[in-house]
Coordinates of C-alpha atoms in Angstrom, one line a residue:
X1 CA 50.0 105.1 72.2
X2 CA 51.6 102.0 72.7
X3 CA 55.1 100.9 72.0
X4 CA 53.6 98.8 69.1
X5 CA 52.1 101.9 67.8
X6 CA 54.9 103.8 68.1
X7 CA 56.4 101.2 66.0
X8 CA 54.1 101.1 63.2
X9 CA 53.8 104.2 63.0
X10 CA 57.6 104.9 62.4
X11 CA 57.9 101.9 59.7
X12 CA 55.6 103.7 57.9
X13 CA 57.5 107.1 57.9
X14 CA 60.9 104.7 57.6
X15 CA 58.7 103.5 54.5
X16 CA 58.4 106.9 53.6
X17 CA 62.3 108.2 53.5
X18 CA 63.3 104.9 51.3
X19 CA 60.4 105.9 48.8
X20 CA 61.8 109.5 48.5
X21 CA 64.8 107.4 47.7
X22 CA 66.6 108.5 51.1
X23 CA 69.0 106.2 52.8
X24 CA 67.6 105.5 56.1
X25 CA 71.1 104.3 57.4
X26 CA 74.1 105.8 55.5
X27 CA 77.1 104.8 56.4
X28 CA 79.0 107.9 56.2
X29 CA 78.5 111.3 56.7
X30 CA 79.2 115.1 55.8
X31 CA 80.1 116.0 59.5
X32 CA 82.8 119.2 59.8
X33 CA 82.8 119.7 63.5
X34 CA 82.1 117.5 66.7
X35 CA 79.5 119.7 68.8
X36 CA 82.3 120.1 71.8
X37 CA 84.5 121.9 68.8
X38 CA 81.9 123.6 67.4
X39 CA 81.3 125.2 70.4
X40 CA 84.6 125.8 71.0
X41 CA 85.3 127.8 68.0
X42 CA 81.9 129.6 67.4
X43 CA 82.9 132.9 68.2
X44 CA 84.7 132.4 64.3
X45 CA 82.6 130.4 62.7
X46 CA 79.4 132.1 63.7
X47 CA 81.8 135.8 62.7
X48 CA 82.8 134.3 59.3
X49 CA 79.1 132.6 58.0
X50 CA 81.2 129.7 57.2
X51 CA 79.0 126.4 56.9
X52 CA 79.4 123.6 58.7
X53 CA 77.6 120.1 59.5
X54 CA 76.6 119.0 63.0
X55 CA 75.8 115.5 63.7
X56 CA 73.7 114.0 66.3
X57 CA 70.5 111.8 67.9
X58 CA 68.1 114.6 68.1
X59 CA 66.7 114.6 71.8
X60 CA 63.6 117.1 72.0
X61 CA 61.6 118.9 69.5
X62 CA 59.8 121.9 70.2
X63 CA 58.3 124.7 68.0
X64 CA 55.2 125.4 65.7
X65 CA 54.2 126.8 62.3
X66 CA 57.1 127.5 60.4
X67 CA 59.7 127.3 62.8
X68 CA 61.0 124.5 65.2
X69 CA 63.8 123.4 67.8
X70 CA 65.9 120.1 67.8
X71 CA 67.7 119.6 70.9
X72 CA 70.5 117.2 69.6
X73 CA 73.8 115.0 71.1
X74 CA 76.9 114.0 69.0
X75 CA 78.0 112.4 72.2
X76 CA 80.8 115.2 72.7
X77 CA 77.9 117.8 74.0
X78 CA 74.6 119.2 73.0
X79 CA 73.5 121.5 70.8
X80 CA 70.2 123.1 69.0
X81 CA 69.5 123.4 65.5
X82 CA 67.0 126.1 64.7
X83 CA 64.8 124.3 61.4
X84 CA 62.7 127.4 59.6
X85 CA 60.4 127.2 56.7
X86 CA 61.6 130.0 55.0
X87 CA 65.6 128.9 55.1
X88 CA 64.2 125.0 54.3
X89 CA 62.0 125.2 52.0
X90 CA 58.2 124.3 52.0
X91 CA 58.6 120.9 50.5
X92 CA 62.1 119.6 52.8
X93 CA 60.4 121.3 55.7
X94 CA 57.0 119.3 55.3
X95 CA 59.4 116.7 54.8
X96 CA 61.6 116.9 58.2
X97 CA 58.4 117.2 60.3
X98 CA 56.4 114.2 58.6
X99 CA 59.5 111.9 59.0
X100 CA 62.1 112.9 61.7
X101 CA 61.4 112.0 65.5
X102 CA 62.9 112.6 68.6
X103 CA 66.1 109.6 69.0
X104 CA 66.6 109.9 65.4
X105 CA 70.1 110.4 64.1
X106 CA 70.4 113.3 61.9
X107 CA 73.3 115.6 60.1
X108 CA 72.3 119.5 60.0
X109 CA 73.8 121.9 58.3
X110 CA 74.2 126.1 58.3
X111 CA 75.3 128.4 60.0
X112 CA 75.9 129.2 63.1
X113 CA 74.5 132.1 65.5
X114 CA 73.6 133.1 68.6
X115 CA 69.7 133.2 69.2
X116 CA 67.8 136.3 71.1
X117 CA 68.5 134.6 74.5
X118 CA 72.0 133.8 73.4
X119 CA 71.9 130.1 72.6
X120 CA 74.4 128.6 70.5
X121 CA 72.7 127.6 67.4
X122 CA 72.9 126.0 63.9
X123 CA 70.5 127.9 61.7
X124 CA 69.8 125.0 59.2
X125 CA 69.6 125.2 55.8
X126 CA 70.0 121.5 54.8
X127 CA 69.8 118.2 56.8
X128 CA 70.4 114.2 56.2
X129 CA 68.4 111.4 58.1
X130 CA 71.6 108.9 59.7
X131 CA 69.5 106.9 61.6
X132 CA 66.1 106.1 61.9
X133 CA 64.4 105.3 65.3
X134 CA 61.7 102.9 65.4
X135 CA 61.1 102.7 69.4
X136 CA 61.2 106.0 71.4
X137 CA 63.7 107.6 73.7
X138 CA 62.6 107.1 77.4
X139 CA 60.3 109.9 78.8
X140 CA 62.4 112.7 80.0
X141 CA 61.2 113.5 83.1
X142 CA 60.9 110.0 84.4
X143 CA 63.0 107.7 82.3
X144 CA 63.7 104.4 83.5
X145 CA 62.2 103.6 86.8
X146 CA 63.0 99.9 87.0
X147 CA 66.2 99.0 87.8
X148 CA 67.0 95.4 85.9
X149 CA 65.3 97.7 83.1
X150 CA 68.0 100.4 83.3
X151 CA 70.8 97.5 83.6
X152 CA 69.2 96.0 80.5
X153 CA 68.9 98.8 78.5
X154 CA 71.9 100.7 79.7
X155 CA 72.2 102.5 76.7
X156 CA 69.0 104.1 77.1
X157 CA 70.2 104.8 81.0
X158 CA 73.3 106.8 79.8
X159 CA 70.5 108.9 77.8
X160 CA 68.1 109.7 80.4
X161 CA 70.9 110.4 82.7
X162 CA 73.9 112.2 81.9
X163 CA 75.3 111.9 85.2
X164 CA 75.8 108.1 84.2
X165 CA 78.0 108.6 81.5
X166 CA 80.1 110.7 83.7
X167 CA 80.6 108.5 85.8
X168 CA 81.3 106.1 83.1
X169 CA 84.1 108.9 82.0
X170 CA 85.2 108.5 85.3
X171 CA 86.0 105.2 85.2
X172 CA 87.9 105.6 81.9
X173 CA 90.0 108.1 83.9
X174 CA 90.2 105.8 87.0
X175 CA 91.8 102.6 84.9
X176 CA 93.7 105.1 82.9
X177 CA 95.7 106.7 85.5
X178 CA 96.2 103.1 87.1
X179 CA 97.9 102.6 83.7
X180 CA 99.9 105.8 83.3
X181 CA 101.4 105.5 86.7
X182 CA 102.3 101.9 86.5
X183 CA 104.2 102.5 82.9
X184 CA 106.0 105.7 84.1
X185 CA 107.3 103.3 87.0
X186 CA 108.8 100.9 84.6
X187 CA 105.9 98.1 84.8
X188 CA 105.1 95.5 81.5
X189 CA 101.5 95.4 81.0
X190 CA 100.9 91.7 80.3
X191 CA 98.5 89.1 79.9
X192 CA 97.8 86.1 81.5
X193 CA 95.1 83.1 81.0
X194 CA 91.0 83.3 81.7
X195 CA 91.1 79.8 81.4
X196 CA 92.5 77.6 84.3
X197 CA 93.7 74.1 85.3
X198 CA 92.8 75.5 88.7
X199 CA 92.0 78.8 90.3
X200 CA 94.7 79.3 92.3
X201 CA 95.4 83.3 93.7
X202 CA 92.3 83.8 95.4
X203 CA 89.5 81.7 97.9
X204 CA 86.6 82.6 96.0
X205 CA 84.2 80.0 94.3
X206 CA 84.5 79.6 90.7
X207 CA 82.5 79.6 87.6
X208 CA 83.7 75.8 85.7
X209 CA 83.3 75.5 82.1
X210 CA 84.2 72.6 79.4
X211 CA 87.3 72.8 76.7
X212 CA 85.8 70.3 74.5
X213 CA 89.1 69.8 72.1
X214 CA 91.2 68.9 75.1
X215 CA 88.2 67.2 77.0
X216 CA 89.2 69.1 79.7
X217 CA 87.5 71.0 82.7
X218 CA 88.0 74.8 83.2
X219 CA 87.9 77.1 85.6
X220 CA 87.7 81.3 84.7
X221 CA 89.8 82.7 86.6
X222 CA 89.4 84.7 90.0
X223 CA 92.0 86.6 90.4
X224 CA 94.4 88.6 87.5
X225 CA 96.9 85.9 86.4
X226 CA 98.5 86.1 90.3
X227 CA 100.2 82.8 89.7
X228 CA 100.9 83.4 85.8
X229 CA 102.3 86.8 86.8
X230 CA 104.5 85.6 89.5
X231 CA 105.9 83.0 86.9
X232 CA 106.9 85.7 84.6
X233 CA 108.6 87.3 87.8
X234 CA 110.4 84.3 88.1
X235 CA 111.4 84.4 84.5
X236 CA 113.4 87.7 84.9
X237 CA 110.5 90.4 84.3
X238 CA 111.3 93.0 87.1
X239 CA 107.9 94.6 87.0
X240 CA 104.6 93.3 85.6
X241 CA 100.7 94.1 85.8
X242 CA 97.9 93.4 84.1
X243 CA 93.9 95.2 84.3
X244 CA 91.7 92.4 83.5
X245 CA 88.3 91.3 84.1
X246 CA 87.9 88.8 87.2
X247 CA 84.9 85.9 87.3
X248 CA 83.5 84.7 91.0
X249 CA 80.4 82.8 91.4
X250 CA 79.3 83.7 94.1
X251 CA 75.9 86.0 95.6
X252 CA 75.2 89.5 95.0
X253 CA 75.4 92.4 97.0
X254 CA 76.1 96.0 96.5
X255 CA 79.8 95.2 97.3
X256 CA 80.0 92.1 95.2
X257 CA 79.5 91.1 91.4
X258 CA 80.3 87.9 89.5
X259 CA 81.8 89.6 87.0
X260 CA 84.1 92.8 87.6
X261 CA 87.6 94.2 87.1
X262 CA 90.8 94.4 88.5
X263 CA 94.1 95.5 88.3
X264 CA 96.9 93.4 89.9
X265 CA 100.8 94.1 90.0
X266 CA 104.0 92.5 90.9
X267 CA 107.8 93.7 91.8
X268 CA 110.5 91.5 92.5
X269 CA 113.0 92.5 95.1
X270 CA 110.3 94.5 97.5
X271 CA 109.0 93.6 100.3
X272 CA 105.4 94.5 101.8
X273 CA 106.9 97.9 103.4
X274 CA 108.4 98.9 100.3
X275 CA 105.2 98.2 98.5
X276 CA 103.2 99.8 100.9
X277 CA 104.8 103.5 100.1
X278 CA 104.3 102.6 96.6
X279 CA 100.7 101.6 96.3
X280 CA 100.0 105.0 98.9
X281 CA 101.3 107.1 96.2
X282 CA 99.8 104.9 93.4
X283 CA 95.9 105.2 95.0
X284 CA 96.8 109.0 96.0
X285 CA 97.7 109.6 92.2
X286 CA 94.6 108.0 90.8
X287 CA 92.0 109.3 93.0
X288 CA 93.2 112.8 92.2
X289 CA 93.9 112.6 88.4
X290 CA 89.9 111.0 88.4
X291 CA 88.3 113.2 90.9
X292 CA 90.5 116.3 91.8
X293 CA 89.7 115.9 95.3
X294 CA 90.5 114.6 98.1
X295 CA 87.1 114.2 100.6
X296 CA 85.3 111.4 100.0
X297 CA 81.5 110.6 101.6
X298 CA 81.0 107.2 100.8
X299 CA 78.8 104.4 103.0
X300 CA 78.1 107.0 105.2
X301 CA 81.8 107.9 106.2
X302 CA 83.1 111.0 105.7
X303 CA 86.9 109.9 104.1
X304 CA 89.5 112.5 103.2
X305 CA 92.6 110.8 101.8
X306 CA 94.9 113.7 102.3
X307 CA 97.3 113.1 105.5
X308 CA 99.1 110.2 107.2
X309 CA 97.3 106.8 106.4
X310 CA 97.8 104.7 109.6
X311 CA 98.7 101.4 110.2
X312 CA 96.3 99.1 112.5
X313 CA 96.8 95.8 113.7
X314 CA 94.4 92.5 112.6
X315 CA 94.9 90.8 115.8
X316 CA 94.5 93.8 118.0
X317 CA 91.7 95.3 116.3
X318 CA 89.8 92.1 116.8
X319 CA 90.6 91.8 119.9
X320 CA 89.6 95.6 121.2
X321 CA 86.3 95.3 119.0
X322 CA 85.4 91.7 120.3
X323 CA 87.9 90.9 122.3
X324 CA 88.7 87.5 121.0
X325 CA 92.3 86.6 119.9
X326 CA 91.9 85.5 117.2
X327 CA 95.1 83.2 117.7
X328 CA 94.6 81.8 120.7
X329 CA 90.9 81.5 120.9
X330 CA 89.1 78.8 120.9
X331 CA 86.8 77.5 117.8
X332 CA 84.2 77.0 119.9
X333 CA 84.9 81.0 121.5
X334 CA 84.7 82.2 118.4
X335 CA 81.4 80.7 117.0
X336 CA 80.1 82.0 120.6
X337 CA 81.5 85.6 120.0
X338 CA 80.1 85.6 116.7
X339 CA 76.5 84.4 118.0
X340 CA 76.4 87.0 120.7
X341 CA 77.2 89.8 118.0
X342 CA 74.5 88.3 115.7
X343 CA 76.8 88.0 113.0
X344 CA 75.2 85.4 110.3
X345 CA 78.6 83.2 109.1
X346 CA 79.1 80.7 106.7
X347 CA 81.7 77.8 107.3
X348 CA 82.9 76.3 110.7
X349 CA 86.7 76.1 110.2
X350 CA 89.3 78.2 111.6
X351 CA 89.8 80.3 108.8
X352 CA 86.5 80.9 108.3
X353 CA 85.6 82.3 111.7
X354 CA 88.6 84.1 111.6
X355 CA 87.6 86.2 108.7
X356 CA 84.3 86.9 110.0
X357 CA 85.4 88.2 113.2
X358 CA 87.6 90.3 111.4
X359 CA 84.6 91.7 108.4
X360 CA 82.4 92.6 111.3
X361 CA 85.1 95.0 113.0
X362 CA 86.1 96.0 109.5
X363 CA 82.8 97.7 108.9
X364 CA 83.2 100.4 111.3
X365 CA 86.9 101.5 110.7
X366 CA 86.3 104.7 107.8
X367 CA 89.8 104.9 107.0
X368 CA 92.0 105.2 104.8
X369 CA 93.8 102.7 107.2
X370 CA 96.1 100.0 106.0
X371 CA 95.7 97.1 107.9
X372 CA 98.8 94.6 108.9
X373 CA 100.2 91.2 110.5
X374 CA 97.2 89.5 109.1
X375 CA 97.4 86.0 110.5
X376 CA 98.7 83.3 108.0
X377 CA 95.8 80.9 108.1
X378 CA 93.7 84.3 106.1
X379 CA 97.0 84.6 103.7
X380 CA 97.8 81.4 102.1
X381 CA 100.3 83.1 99.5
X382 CA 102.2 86.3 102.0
X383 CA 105.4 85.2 103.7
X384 CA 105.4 84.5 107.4
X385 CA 106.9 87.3 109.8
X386 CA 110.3 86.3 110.8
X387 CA 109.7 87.4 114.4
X388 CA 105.9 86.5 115.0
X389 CA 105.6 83.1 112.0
X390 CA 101.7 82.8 112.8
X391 CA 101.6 86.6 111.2
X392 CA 102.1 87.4 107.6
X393 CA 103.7 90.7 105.9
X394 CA 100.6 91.4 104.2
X395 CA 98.8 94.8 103.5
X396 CA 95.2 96.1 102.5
X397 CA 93.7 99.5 102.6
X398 CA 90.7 100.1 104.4
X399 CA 88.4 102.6 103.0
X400 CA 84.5 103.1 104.3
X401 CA 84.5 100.0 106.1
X402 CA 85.7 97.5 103.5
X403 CA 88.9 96.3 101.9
X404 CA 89.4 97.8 98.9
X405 CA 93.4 96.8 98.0
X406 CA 95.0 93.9 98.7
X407 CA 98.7 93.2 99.2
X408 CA 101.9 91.4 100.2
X409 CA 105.6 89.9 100.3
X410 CA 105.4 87.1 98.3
X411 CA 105.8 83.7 99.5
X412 CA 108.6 82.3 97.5
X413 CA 109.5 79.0 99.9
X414 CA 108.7 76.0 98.2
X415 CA 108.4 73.6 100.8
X416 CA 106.1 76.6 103.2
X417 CA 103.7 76.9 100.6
X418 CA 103.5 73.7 99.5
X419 CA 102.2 73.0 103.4
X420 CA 99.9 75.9 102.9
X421 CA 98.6 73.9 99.8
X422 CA 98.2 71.0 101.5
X423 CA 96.0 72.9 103.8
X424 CA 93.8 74.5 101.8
X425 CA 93.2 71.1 100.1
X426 CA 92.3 70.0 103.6
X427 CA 89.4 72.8 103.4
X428 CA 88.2 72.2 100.0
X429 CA 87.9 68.4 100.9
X430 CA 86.2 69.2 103.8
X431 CA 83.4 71.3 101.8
X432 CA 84.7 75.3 101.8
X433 CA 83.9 76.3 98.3
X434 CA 85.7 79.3 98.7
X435 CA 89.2 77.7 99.9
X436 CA 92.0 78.3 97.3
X437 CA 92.6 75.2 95.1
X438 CA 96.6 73.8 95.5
X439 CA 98.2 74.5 92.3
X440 CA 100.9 72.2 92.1
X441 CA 103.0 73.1 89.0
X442 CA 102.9 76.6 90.3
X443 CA 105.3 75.0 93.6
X444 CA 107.4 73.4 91.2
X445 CA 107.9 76.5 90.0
X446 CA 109.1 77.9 93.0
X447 CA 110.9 75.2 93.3
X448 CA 112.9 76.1 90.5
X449 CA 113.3 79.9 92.7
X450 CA 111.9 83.1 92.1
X451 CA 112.7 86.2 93.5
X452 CA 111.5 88.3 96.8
X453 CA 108.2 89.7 95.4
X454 CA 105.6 92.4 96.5
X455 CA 102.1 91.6 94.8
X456 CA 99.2 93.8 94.7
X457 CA 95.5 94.4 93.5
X458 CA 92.3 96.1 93.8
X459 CA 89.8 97.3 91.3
X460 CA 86.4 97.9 90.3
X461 CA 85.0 97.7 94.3
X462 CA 87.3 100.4 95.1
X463 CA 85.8 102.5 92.6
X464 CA 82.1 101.8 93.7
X465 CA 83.3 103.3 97.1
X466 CA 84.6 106.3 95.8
X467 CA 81.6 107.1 93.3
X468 CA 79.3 105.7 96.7
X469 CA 77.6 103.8 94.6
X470 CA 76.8 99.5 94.6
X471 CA 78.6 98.0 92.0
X472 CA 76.6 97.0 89.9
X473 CA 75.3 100.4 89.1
X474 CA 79.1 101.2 88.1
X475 CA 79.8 98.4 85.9
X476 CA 78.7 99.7 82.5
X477 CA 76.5 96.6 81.4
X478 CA 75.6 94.9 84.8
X479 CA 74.5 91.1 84.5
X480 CA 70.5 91.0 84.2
X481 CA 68.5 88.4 83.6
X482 CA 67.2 87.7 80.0
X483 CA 63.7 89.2 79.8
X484 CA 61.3 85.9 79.4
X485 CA 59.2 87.4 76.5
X486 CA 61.1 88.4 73.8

């Protein structure tokens, strides 16, 4: 049958229920138990005959005659109800099989037992229609094959495969301990704008909207409220973060989404090597409060996050993987190196190449390593080192060949970063879309002073690597294109 069968056919058994005078869609129920504590306490209630009422979309049917099976899920596990003829009744029996379907929501009740092969069972003696299905549940055996189809019906994805919404579960645990450490450390959980004057915190290239009450152009944001945060800083909160959504427009890849979250935190009076020690112990606490583990295969490394995490230099790595300096070479060098390699790169300043040298070493280093003395013309916002001022005191964690944290001492010097600024500017004029745009009242800030400040952030991308996955298929509703027949 076709899906438009399918249909028709269950209007007319929907027509059926609302004729019996049956409420199709009730909005409450007579649930006792979830399935997880019904299971949890059957030895009792099956011992005592005591009735109860199990809720849930029924997921397979099986049985003949007199007597049938009903796979169902309340969301908190599965469990079977056991539908006879004899405990129903003729006429509600006739009446379950001409109107109930598999993906139908449905309230059984009875008692519980254990059957001959020792499933855990409700023996029903009464039921209520919650929810009537007119499309079907995906084949189970095959589900969804397509993949913009899974995206775009994820909720049908999570159904045909449990080991999504596990990984969903995951991720609750993943942001959650992100949360529970950061509070127990003291931190404010804040919020800052979506909206911005400019997009200032990050070099990415930005989606641009319209406020149409101020007549005024808008950026959403790329980063989590970096410069709003380090305001507050200045304002006399010691410790702040926020976990917030993050908006880039930029291509796809199975690193990279438009649309993604992030967690970013700031401390005044640390410095990078202070903040270091604390984000080691921050990622060690999450990954084993979401996992309990500590070996990772991800991108085809084999990771294990127990042990010393070691420090490696961006200069020299680039240099012993290419064996341009970065800080003396040549543009010209660079572009050559880069050719020679066959590394495709986009952009012809400084900056630019210097990044790209630096991606294609990245991608063979499996880590955990955190990498340091980035130079500053890749760190617009980290201080300068004192001894070595083309160097910043910056920090990111290396994990499978790709940064997945991001940190540093904040540059608080007025005057340095309004140069910096004026640099960037210099990009963006000359035609980098992904150079960070100036923002201005954010110097006059600093001109006003705020504290030495460690900032740091990663997100969403670092959980892709440790589930191995692209993003997209750990984002739970992935951006698809609208279907163009609808």
């Amino acid at each position: 049958m076709s899906l438009e069968e399918i249909k028709n056919v269950r209007l007319e058994k929907l027509q059926k229920i609302q004729e019996k005078g049956d409420n199709p869609y009730p909005a409450g129920t007579g649930k006792t138990h979830t399935v997880k504590k019904a299971v949890e306490e059957f030895d009792t209630l099956s011992s005592s005959s005591e009735k109860v009422s199990l809720v849930g979309r029924i997921l397979s049917t099986r049985g003949q005659g007199g007597l049938l099976f009903c796979d169902f899920d309340d969301g908190t596990g599965k469990f079977q109800a056991v539908i006879k003829k004899d405990d129903l009744g003729e006429e509600a029996f006739s009446y379950f099989e001409s109107t109930i379907d598999n993906g139908d929501f449905v309230e059984f009740s009875g008692t519980l037992f254990a059957t001959k092969r020792g499933e855990k069972s409700v023996q029903v003696s009464s039921f209520k229609i919650l929810g009537k299905s007119l499309l079907p549940l995906p084949e189970k055996w095959h589900g969804l094959q397509d993949t913009e189809e899974r995206f775009r019906k994820r909720y049908l994805d999570i159904l045909s495969n449990p080991e999504i919404k596990d990984m969903l579960i995951r991720k609750g645990k993943f942001w959650n301990s992100v949360r529970t450490f950061l509070l127990s450390r003291d931190f404010i959980e804040v919020d800052t704008p979506t909206l911005e004057v400019t997009t200032g915190g990050a070099e990415a290239n930005p989606f641009k909207t319209h406020h149409k009450d101020f007549d005024l152009d808008l950026y959403l944001r790329i980063s989590v409220g970096e410069l709003w945060q380090k305001r507050l800083i200045a304002g006399g909160l010691p410790r702040t973060f926020e976990i917030g959504r993050v908006y880039r427009n930029e291509g796809s890849s199975p690193e990279h989404a438009q649309e993604f979250t992030n967690v970013e935190l700031y401390i005044s009076y640390m410095d990078y090597k202070e903040g270091k020690a604390l984000m080691e112990e921050l990622v060690r606490f999450v990954i084993k409060e979401t996992y309990g583990k500590t070996k990772f295969t991800s991108r085809g490394f084999e990771i294990d996050i127990e042990g010393e995490w070691k420090e490696i230099d961006y200069v020299e790595t680039v240099k012993e993987m290419t064996g341009i300096d970065v800080l003396t070479a040549t543009e010209d060098e660079m572009r050559e190196k880069l050719n020679a390699l066959s590394v495709k790169f986009v952009g012809e300043n400084r900056e630019r190449l210097t990044d790209t040298l630096w991606k294609y070493c990245r991608r063979q280093i499996a880590g955990p390593v955190w990498l340091i003395n980035h130079p500053k013309i890749v760190s617009p916002l980290a201080k300068a080192k004192p001894e070595n001022p083309l160097l910043t005191e910056r920090i990111q964690l290396i994990f499978a060949g790709a940064e997945v944290g991001n940190g540093w001492s904040e540059l608080n010097d007025p005057i340095d970063q309004r140069e910096r600024f004026e640099v960037q500017q210099a990009l963006l004029d000359g035609g980098d879309a992904e150079a960070m745009m100036p923002e201005w009242e954010f110097v006059e800030m600093l001109e006003h002073g705020m504290p030495p400040t460690f900032g740091y952030g990663f997100g969403e991308r670092f959980f892709a690597f440790l589930e191995d996955k692209p993003i997209r298929e750990v984002q739970t509703f992935p951006l698809v294109k609208p279907e163009k027949d609808n």
